[in-house]
Amino acid sequence: MKTYKFILTALLGIFLINSCSDKELELTNPNQLSPDTFFSNEAQVQSAVNAAYANLQPFGLYGRLIWYMMDNMSHEQSGNGQQEADKVTFADFSFDSSNGQIAEYWDACYRGVNKANFVIGNKSIIDQIPGNSLSEVKKRKFLGEARFLRAQYYWLLVNRFGNIPLRNGDFTQPEGKPVSPKADVIKLIIEDLTYASANLLPKSEEEKGRATKGAAQAFLGKVLLYQKEYAAALDSFNKMSGYDLEIDYYDNFKEETEHGIESVWEVQYDLSLGTGAKWDSPVVGAGQNHATFRGQDYGVLDWFNTYPSDDLVASFEPGDKRLNGSFYFPGDTYNNGNNTLTEDDFAENSGNIRPVAWKKYQNYYKQSTEAQESGINAKVIRYSDVLLMMAECENERPGGSQSVAVGYINRVRARAGLVALPTTLSKSQVFDAIVQERKVELSGEQVRFDDMIRWGIVGTELAGTNFQVGKHELWPIPDKEIATNPNVTVANQNPGY
């Protein structure tokens, strides 16, 4: 049962902000809410924090587009002929600065940053709330959530765009921020996650759906790993407690088993909270956006746009239980075992028969059709991901132990029913094993494209796909931002665009 509800209330009027080029929060308008009068008790602070979560939900991010963008670019999937042209641009790397989906992604993230900054920038006012109305522990906890979410949005931005405008919650800064170096953005992300790690509550004490201490520690470790600060990353991962692997791999992708022992950080969806605003805006995060389209878009029956690539399916070792936990094959049962998939069910609109279809995040396990709306949460970080990152840190850090690294990998392989790797592997062999395990363990989970970039293998892996090294690692800054932000010009555009 999902218990966490995003209470937006009157705050929505404050947060109808666009990206960096739009006005800052107009907090002196007598017809709008003011932080001086709004931040007076726990419910109001919580409501402001809740609003910052909401921008992860619309289809500009986890509601729909981020799945296509990342999985198409990694070529973990192939497209049905009916897939919309704007989604195909991510598979053939034909997108440019006029791409509407890229603009929506940018906009959704910056709206989320603005909402988080509304809380962070008013820390002094929140601190003045009497302790009998809001305890010091909860004040730090709510600020930790806001800083965790700001880090999340900036992480999504900096990995796709590189140098970006940086907002840090200082409302005295002029509108239209210039781009800041990627290193400055990463620095702020690390600072935010360090604070969140120290002040968020453990998963066992927190309401489902909220950021937790373990989520912040995992996220911080991931950011440090990307900076090749392996020892510091491993230290952050090692501070996590209370997590383990699900016995059944597929339990990670069903609605009834959300927030399980393997779940570290996931984006909430709950159809019972309403879906009436799901198409109203891809970016605002206002209204009833509690639906993701991942189920139908990646389906096997009904409408579908994508299916697993031949290369991905061929990457699974014989006997790997994750194969049947990730994909549907002809002859598989669904709808609680009451129906069986036939070969004809795998036909594209062109008549071609797909060999397999996606099973992750599908609702077919419990129903006969995949409705347009799905309430299955998006898993952003799972503990198996953490174990494989720990293996990488141990393998790469000075003085690291390859046998210890293999131990982390073997925990993931054991759940998959595979034989353990020998602990005598060399450093390069351990690295190859990590690349392999992350590809199959986290398939279709929006991690492989960035993995390939940071490992320096993206050009080889995506040879023949129109991917251009030195260009397509980043997206172009949207035309809309350059046209409306006086401090961002074509001179700031990313290489090749």
Coordinates of C-alpha atoms in Angstrom, one line a residue:
M1 CA 0.0 0.0 0.0
K2 CA 1.4 3.3 -1.0
T3 CA 1.2 5.9 1.8
Y4 CA 3.2 8.9 0.6
K5 CA 1.1 11.7 -0.9
F6 CA 2.5 14.8 -2.5
I7 CA 0.5 17.6 -0.9
L8 CA 0.9 20.6 -3.2
T9 CA -2.0 22.8 -1.9
A10 CA -1.6 26.5 -2.4
L11 CA 2.1 26.3 -3.1
L12 CA 1.4 25.5 -6.8
G13 CA 0.7 29.1 -7.4
I14 CA 4.3 30.0 -6.3
F15 CA 6.0 27.4 -8.4
L16 CA 4.7 28.1 -11.9
I17 CA 8.3 29.0 -12.9
N18 CA 10.2 28.2 -16.0
S19 CA 13.9 27.5 -16.4
C20 CA 16.8 29.7 -15.6
S21 CA 15.8 32.5 -17.8
D22 CA 12.5 33.2 -16.0
K23 CA 11.8 35.4 -13.1
E24 CA 12.9 34.4 -9.6
L25 CA 10.2 33.7 -7.0
E26 CA 8.1 36.8 -6.6
L27 CA 7.8 36.7 -2.9
T28 CA 6.9 40.4 -2.2
N29 CA 3.6 40.3 -4.3
P30 CA 0.8 40.9 -1.7
N31 CA -1.5 38.7 -3.8
Q32 CA 0.9 35.7 -3.5
L33 CA 2.2 33.6 -0.6
S34 CA 5.2 35.0 1.3
P35 CA 7.7 32.8 3.1
D36 CA 7.4 35.2 6.1
T37 CA 3.8 34.2 6.6
F38 CA 3.9 30.7 5.0
F39 CA 6.7 29.0 6.9
S40 CA 5.1 29.0 10.3
N41 CA 4.5 25.3 11.2
E42 CA 5.5 21.7 10.2
A43 CA 2.6 21.2 7.8
Q44 CA 3.6 24.2 5.7
V45 CA 7.3 23.2 5.5
Q46 CA 6.4 19.7 4.6
S47 CA 4.1 20.9 1.9
A48 CA 6.9 23.0 0.4
V49 CA 9.2 20.0 0.5
N50 CA 6.5 17.8 -1.1
A51 CA 6.2 20.2 -4.0
A52 CA 9.9 19.7 -4.8
Y53 CA 9.3 15.9 -5.3
A54 CA 6.5 16.5 -7.8
N55 CA 8.6 17.5 -10.7
L56 CA 10.1 14.0 -11.0
Q57 CA 6.6 12.6 -11.8
P58 CA 5.4 14.3 -15.0
F59 CA 6.2 12.9 -18.4
G60 CA 9.1 15.2 -19.0
L61 CA 11.0 13.0 -16.7
Y62 CA 10.0 9.7 -15.1
G63 CA 6.5 9.8 -16.3
R64 CA 7.6 9.0 -19.8
L65 CA 10.5 10.7 -21.6
I66 CA 13.5 9.8 -19.5
W67 CA 12.9 6.1 -20.2
Y68 CA 13.0 6.6 -24.0
M69 CA 15.9 9.0 -24.0
M70 CA 18.3 7.0 -22.0
D71 CA 17.4 3.5 -23.2
N72 CA 17.2 4.5 -26.8
M73 CA 20.6 6.2 -26.6
S74 CA 22.2 3.2 -25.0
H75 CA 20.6 0.9 -27.7
E76 CA 19.3 -1.5 -25.1
Q77 CA 16.2 -1.5 -27.1
S78 CA 14.9 -1.4 -30.7
G79 CA 11.9 0.6 -31.9
N80 CA 8.7 -0.6 -33.3
G81 CA 7.8 1.2 -36.6
Q82 CA 5.1 3.2 -34.8
Q83 CA 7.5 4.8 -32.4
E84 CA 7.1 8.6 -32.7
A85 CA 9.8 10.4 -34.6
D86 CA 10.8 12.6 -31.7
K87 CA 11.7 9.4 -29.7
V88 CA 13.6 7.9 -32.6
T89 CA 15.9 10.9 -32.6
F90 CA 17.5 9.5 -29.4
A91 CA 18.2 6.2 -31.0
D92 CA 19.8 7.6 -34.2
F93 CA 21.3 10.7 -32.4
S94 CA 19.6 13.1 -34.8
F95 CA 18.4 15.4 -32.0
D96 CA 19.4 19.1 -32.0
S97 CA 18.8 22.2 -30.0
S98 CA 15.2 22.5 -31.2
N99 CA 14.2 19.1 -29.8
G100 CA 11.1 19.6 -27.7
Q101 CA 11.7 16.6 -25.4
I102 CA 15.2 18.0 -24.5
A103 CA 13.6 21.3 -23.7
E104 CA 10.9 19.6 -21.5
Y105 CA 13.6 17.7 -19.6
W106 CA 15.6 20.9 -19.0
D107 CA 12.4 22.7 -17.9
A108 CA 11.2 20.0 -15.6
C109 CA 14.6 19.8 -13.8
Y110 CA 14.9 23.5 -13.3
R111 CA 11.4 23.8 -11.9
G112 CA 12.4 21.1 -9.5
V113 CA 15.5 23.1 -8.6
N114 CA 13.4 26.2 -8.0
K115 CA 11.0 24.3 -5.7
A116 CA 13.9 22.9 -3.7
N117 CA 15.6 26.3 -3.5
F118 CA 12.4 27.8 -2.1
V119 CA 12.9 25.6 0.9
I120 CA 16.7 25.9 1.1
G121 CA 16.8 29.6 0.5
N122 CA 14.4 30.2 3.4
K123 CA 16.3 28.2 5.9
S124 CA 16.6 31.2 8.3
I125 CA 12.9 31.6 8.4
I126 CA 12.3 27.9 8.9
D127 CA 14.9 28.0 11.8
Q128 CA 12.7 30.6 13.5
I129 CA 9.8 28.2 13.8
P130 CA 9.4 27.3 17.5
G131 CA 10.6 23.9 18.5
N132 CA 7.1 23.0 19.8
S133 CA 5.8 23.5 16.2
L134 CA 8.7 21.9 14.4
S135 CA 11.6 20.1 16.1
E136 CA 15.2 20.8 15.2
V137 CA 15.6 17.2 13.9
K138 CA 12.6 17.6 11.5
K139 CA 13.9 21.0 10.4
R140 CA 17.2 19.4 9.4
K141 CA 15.4 16.5 7.9
F142 CA 13.2 18.6 5.7
L143 CA 16.1 20.7 4.6
G144 CA 18.0 17.5 3.9
E145 CA 15.1 16.3 1.6
A146 CA 15.2 19.6 -0.3
R147 CA 19.0 19.4 -0.7
F148 CA 18.7 15.7 -1.8
L149 CA 16.1 16.7 -4.4
R150 CA 18.1 19.7 -5.7
A151 CA 21.1 17.3 -6.1
Q152 CA 18.8 14.9 -8.0
Y153 CA 17.7 17.5 -10.5
Y154 CA 21.2 18.9 -10.9
W155 CA 22.6 15.4 -11.5
L156 CA 20.1 14.9 -14.2
L157 CA 21.1 18.2 -15.8
V158 CA 24.8 18.1 -15.5
N159 CA 25.2 14.6 -17.0
R160 CA 23.1 15.6 -20.0
F161 CA 24.3 19.2 -20.6
G162 CA 27.7 19.6 -18.9
N163 CA 28.1 23.3 -18.0
I164 CA 24.8 24.7 -16.9
P165 CA 23.3 27.7 -15.1
L166 CA 23.6 27.2 -11.4
R167 CA 21.0 28.3 -8.9
N168 CA 21.9 27.9 -5.3
G169 CA 18.9 29.3 -3.4
D170 CA 20.2 32.9 -3.2
F171 CA 17.1 34.9 -4.1
T172 CA 19.2 38.1 -4.4
Q173 CA 20.9 36.9 -7.5
P174 CA 19.7 38.4 -10.8
E175 CA 17.5 36.4 -13.1
G176 CA 19.0 34.6 -16.1
K177 CA 22.1 32.9 -14.7
P178 CA 25.1 32.3 -16.9
V179 CA 26.4 28.8 -17.3
S180 CA 28.7 27.5 -14.6
P181 CA 31.5 24.9 -15.0
K182 CA 30.4 21.3 -14.5
A183 CA 32.9 21.1 -11.7
D184 CA 31.0 23.8 -9.7
V185 CA 27.7 22.0 -10.2
I186 CA 29.2 18.7 -9.0
K187 CA 30.7 20.5 -6.0
L188 CA 27.2 21.7 -5.0
I189 CA 25.7 18.3 -5.6
I190 CA 28.3 16.8 -3.2
E191 CA 27.7 19.4 -0.6
D192 CA 23.9 18.8 -0.8
L193 CA 24.3 15.1 -0.5
T194 CA 26.8 15.3 2.3
Y195 CA 24.2 17.4 4.3
A196 CA 21.4 15.0 3.3
S197 CA 23.5 12.0 4.4
A198 CA 24.0 13.5 7.8
N199 CA 20.4 14.7 8.4
L200 CA 17.9 12.5 6.6
L201 CA 16.2 9.7 8.5
P202 CA 17.0 6.0 8.0
K203 CA 14.6 4.1 5.7
S204 CA 13.1 2.2 8.7
E205 CA 12.0 5.5 10.3
E206 CA 10.9 7.4 7.2
E207 CA 7.6 7.6 5.3
K208 CA 7.7 5.6 2.1
G209 CA 8.5 7.6 -0.9
R210 CA 10.7 10.2 0.9
A211 CA 14.5 10.5 0.5
T212 CA 16.3 8.7 3.3
K213 CA 19.8 8.6 4.8
G214 CA 20.6 5.4 2.8
A215 CA 19.4 7.0 -0.4
A216 CA 21.7 10.0 0.2
Q217 CA 24.7 7.8 1.0
A218 CA 24.2 5.8 -2.1
F219 CA 23.6 8.8 -4.3
L220 CA 26.7 10.5 -2.8
G221 CA 28.8 7.4 -3.4
K222 CA 27.6 7.3 -7.0
V223 CA 28.6 11.0 -7.6
L224 CA 32.0 10.4 -6.1
L225 CA 32.5 7.3 -8.2
Y226 CA 31.8 9.3 -11.3
Q227 CA 34.6 11.7 -10.2
K228 CA 36.9 8.7 -9.7
E229 CA 37.1 9.4 -6.0
Y230 CA 36.9 5.7 -5.3
A231 CA 37.9 5.5 -1.7
A232 CA 35.5 8.3 -0.7
A233 CA 32.7 6.7 -2.7
L234 CA 33.3 3.3 -1.1
D235 CA 33.3 5.0 2.4
S236 CA 29.8 6.5 1.6
F237 CA 28.5 3.1 0.4
N238 CA 29.8 1.3 3.4
K239 CA 27.8 3.6 5.7
M240 CA 24.5 2.2 4.3
S241 CA 22.6 -0.2 6.5
G242 CA 19.4 -2.2 6.3
Y243 CA 19.6 -3.1 2.6
D244 CA 20.0 -6.4 0.8
L245 CA 18.9 -8.1 -2.4
E246 CA 15.4 -9.3 -3.1
I247 CA 15.2 -13.1 -3.2
D248 CA 13.2 -12.8 -6.5
Y249 CA 14.8 -10.4 -9.0
Y250 CA 11.4 -9.6 -10.5
D251 CA 10.0 -8.3 -7.2
N252 CA 12.0 -5.1 -8.0
F253 CA 9.6 -4.2 -10.8
K254 CA 6.1 -5.0 -9.4
E255 CA 3.7 -2.6 -7.7
E256 CA 2.9 -4.8 -4.7
T257 CA 6.6 -5.2 -3.7
E258 CA 7.7 -1.6 -3.9
H259 CA 10.0 -0.1 -1.2
G260 CA 11.4 -3.6 -0.5
I261 CA 14.7 -4.4 1.0
E262 CA 16.6 -3.7 -2.3
S263 CA 14.9 -0.4 -2.9
V264 CA 17.2 2.6 -2.2
W265 CA 15.5 5.4 -4.1
E266 CA 12.4 5.4 -6.2
V267 CA 10.0 7.9 -7.8
Q268 CA 6.4 7.5 -6.6
Y269 CA 3.4 6.8 -8.6
D270 CA -0.1 5.9 -7.3
L271 CA -3.1 5.8 -9.6
S272 CA -5.5 6.1 -6.6
L273 CA -4.2 9.7 -6.0
G274 CA -5.4 10.8 -9.4
T275 CA -4.1 11.1 -13.0
G276 CA -6.2 13.8 -14.4
A277 CA -3.2 16.1 -15.1
K278 CA -0.9 13.5 -16.7
W279 CA -1.0 15.2 -20.1
D280 CA -1.5 18.8 -19.0
S281 CA 2.2 19.6 -18.8
P282 CA 5.3 17.5 -19.1
V283 CA 7.2 19.8 -16.7
V284 CA 5.1 21.7 -14.1
G285 CA 4.6 19.0 -11.5
A286 CA 1.2 20.4 -10.5
G287 CA -2.1 18.5 -10.2
Q288 CA -2.7 14.8 -10.5
N289 CA 0.4 13.4 -12.2
H290 CA 0.5 10.0 -10.5
A291 CA 0.8 7.9 -13.6
T292 CA 3.7 6.7 -15.7
F293 CA 3.4 5.5 -19.3
R294 CA 6.4 3.1 -19.0
G295 CA 4.1 0.1 -18.9
Q296 CA 2.3 0.7 -22.2
D297 CA 5.2 2.2 -24.1
Y298 CA 7.4 -0.8 -23.4
G299 CA 4.5 -3.4 -23.6
V300 CA 4.0 -6.6 -25.4
L301 CA 0.3 -6.5 -26.0
D302 CA -1.8 -3.4 -26.8
W303 CA 0.2 -0.4 -27.8
F304 CA 3.9 -0.5 -27.6
N305 CA 6.9 1.5 -28.9
T306 CA 10.0 -0.5 -28.0
Y307 CA 11.4 -3.9 -27.3
P308 CA 14.7 -5.2 -26.1
S309 CA 17.6 -5.2 -28.6
D310 CA 19.1 -8.4 -29.9
D311 CA 22.5 -7.3 -28.5
L312 CA 21.1 -6.9 -25.0
V313 CA 19.3 -10.2 -24.9
A314 CA 22.4 -12.0 -26.2
S315 CA 24.4 -10.6 -23.4
F316 CA 22.8 -12.8 -20.8
E317 CA 24.6 -16.0 -19.8
P318 CA 22.8 -19.4 -20.1
G319 CA 20.9 -20.0 -17.0
D320 CA 20.7 -16.4 -15.9
K321 CA 17.4 -16.0 -14.0
R322 CA 17.4 -12.3 -14.8
L323 CA 16.6 -13.1 -18.5
N324 CA 13.1 -14.3 -17.6
G325 CA 12.8 -11.6 -14.9
S326 CA 13.5 -8.9 -17.5
F327 CA 11.8 -10.1 -20.7
Y328 CA 8.7 -11.9 -22.0
F329 CA 9.0 -14.7 -24.5
P330 CA 6.4 -16.6 -26.5
G331 CA 4.9 -19.3 -24.3
D332 CA 5.2 -17.3 -21.1
T333 CA 2.1 -16.9 -19.0
Y334 CA 0.7 -13.7 -17.7
N335 CA -2.4 -12.3 -15.9
N336 CA -1.7 -14.4 -12.8
G337 CA -1.0 -17.4 -15.0
N338 CA -4.4 -17.3 -16.7
N339 CA -3.1 -16.4 -20.2
T340 CA -0.2 -17.4 -22.4
L341 CA 1.7 -15.3 -24.8
T342 CA 1.8 -16.6 -28.4
E343 CA 4.2 -15.7 -31.2
D344 CA 1.6 -13.6 -32.8
D345 CA 1.5 -11.4 -29.7
F346 CA 5.0 -10.3 -30.5
A347 CA 4.2 -8.9 -34.0
E348 CA 5.2 -5.3 -34.7
N349 CA 2.7 -3.1 -36.7
S350 CA 4.8 -4.0 -39.8
G351 CA 4.1 -7.7 -39.2
N352 CA 7.7 -8.6 -38.1
I353 CA 7.8 -10.8 -35.1
R354 CA 9.9 -9.6 -32.2
P355 CA 11.9 -12.3 -30.4
V356 CA 11.2 -10.9 -26.9
A357 CA 9.4 -8.0 -25.1
W358 CA 10.1 -6.1 -22.0
K359 CA 8.8 -7.5 -18.7
K360 CA 10.3 -5.0 -16.3
Y361 CA 7.7 -2.5 -15.0
Q362 CA 4.9 -4.2 -16.9
N363 CA 1.5 -4.8 -15.4
Y364 CA 0.8 -8.0 -17.4
Y365 CA 1.9 -10.2 -14.5
K366 CA -1.5 -9.3 -12.8
Q367 CA -3.8 -8.3 -15.7
S368 CA -4.6 -9.2 -19.2
T369 CA -4.0 -5.8 -20.8
E370 CA -1.6 -2.9 -20.2
A371 CA -3.6 0.3 -19.7
Q372 CA -2.3 3.7 -20.7
E373 CA -1.6 4.5 -17.1
S374 CA 0.7 2.6 -14.7
G375 CA 1.3 3.1 -11.0
I376 CA 4.5 1.1 -10.7
N377 CA 7.3 3.3 -9.2
A378 CA 10.5 4.0 -11.0
K379 CA 13.5 2.5 -9.3
V380 CA 16.3 5.0 -9.5
I381 CA 18.8 3.2 -7.3
R382 CA 18.7 -0.4 -6.2
Y383 CA 21.0 -2.1 -3.8
S384 CA 22.4 -4.4 -6.6
D385 CA 23.5 -1.2 -8.3
V386 CA 25.2 -0.2 -5.1
L387 CA 27.0 -3.6 -4.8
L388 CA 28.3 -3.3 -8.3
M389 CA 29.5 0.3 -7.7
M390 CA 31.2 -0.9 -4.5
A391 CA 33.0 -3.6 -6.6
E392 CA 34.2 -0.9 -9.0
C393 CA 35.4 1.3 -6.2
E394 CA 37.3 -1.6 -4.6
N395 CA 38.8 -2.6 -7.9
E396 CA 39.9 0.9 -8.9
R397 CA 41.0 2.4 -5.6
P398 CA 44.7 2.5 -4.7
G399 CA 45.5 -0.7 -2.7
G400 CA 42.1 -2.2 -3.6
S401 CA 41.5 -5.9 -3.4
Q402 CA 40.3 -7.7 -6.5
S403 CA 39.1 -10.6 -4.4
V404 CA 36.9 -8.3 -2.3
A405 CA 35.5 -6.7 -5.5
V406 CA 34.7 -10.1 -6.9
G407 CA 32.8 -10.9 -3.7
Y408 CA 30.4 -8.0 -4.3
I409 CA 29.9 -9.1 -7.9
N410 CA 29.2 -12.7 -6.8
R411 CA 26.5 -11.5 -4.4
V412 CA 24.6 -10.2 -7.5
R413 CA 25.4 -13.3 -9.6
A414 CA 24.2 -15.7 -6.8
R415 CA 20.7 -14.2 -6.9
A416 CA 20.8 -14.7 -10.7
G417 CA 21.6 -18.4 -10.3
L418 CA 25.0 -18.1 -11.8
V419 CA 28.3 -19.7 -10.7
A420 CA 30.6 -17.5 -8.7
L421 CA 33.5 -15.8 -10.4
P422 CA 37.0 -16.9 -9.2
T423 CA 38.5 -14.5 -6.7
T424 CA 41.9 -14.7 -8.5
L425 CA 40.7 -12.4 -11.4
S426 CA 43.1 -9.6 -12.4
K427 CA 42.1 -5.9 -12.2
S428 CA 41.2 -5.8 -15.9
Q429 CA 39.2 -9.0 -15.6
V430 CA 37.2 -7.6 -12.7
F431 CA 36.5 -4.5 -14.7
D432 CA 35.2 -6.6 -17.6
A433 CA 33.0 -8.5 -15.2
I434 CA 31.6 -5.3 -13.8
V435 CA 30.8 -4.0 -17.2
Q436 CA 29.0 -7.3 -18.0
E437 CA 27.0 -7.5 -14.8
R438 CA 25.8 -3.9 -14.9
K439 CA 24.6 -4.4 -18.5
V440 CA 22.4 -7.3 -17.6
E441 CA 21.5 -6.6 -14.0
L442 CA 20.4 -3.0 -14.7
S443 CA 19.1 -3.4 -18.3
G444 CA 16.4 -0.9 -19.2
E445 CA 17.1 1.1 -16.0
Q446 CA 18.7 4.2 -17.6
V447 CA 22.2 3.6 -16.3
R448 CA 24.1 2.1 -19.2
F449 CA 24.6 5.2 -21.4
D450 CA 26.3 7.1 -18.6
D451 CA 28.3 4.0 -17.7
M452 CA 29.6 3.7 -21.2
I453 CA 30.6 7.4 -21.2
R454 CA 32.5 7.3 -17.9
W455 CA 34.2 4.1 -18.8
G456 CA 35.3 5.5 -22.2
I457 CA 33.8 2.7 -24.2
V458 CA 30.8 4.5 -25.7
G459 CA 32.3 5.1 -29.1
T460 CA 33.1 1.4 -29.5
E461 CA 29.8 0.1 -28.1
L462 CA 27.7 2.5 -30.2
A463 CA 29.7 2.2 -33.4
G464 CA 27.3 2.2 -36.4
T465 CA 24.5 4.1 -34.6
N466 CA 25.4 7.7 -35.7
F467 CA 26.9 8.4 -32.3
Q468 CA 29.7 10.9 -32.6
V469 CA 32.4 10.9 -30.0
G470 CA 32.9 14.4 -28.6
K471 CA 29.4 15.5 -29.4
H472 CA 26.6 13.1 -28.3
E473 CA 27.9 12.5 -24.8
L474 CA 26.0 15.8 -24.1
W475 CA 22.7 17.2 -25.3
P476 CA 22.5 20.7 -26.8
I477 CA 21.3 23.6 -24.6
P478 CA 17.7 24.2 -25.7
D479 CA 17.0 27.0 -28.2
K480 CA 14.4 28.4 -25.8
E481 CA 17.0 29.0 -23.1
I482 CA 19.4 30.7 -25.4
A483 CA 16.6 32.9 -26.8
T484 CA 15.2 34.0 -23.4
N485 CA 18.3 34.0 -21.1
P486 CA 20.5 37.1 -21.8
N487 CA 23.4 35.4 -20.0
V488 CA 23.3 32.2 -22.1
T489 CA 24.4 32.6 -25.8
V490 CA 25.3 30.5 -28.7
A491 CA 28.9 30.7 -27.5
N492 CA 27.8 28.6 -24.6
Q493 CA 26.3 25.8 -26.8
N494 CA 27.8 22.4 -26.4
P495 CA 30.3 21.2 -29.1
G496 CA 28.8 20.0 -32.4
Y497 CA 25.5 21.8 -32.0

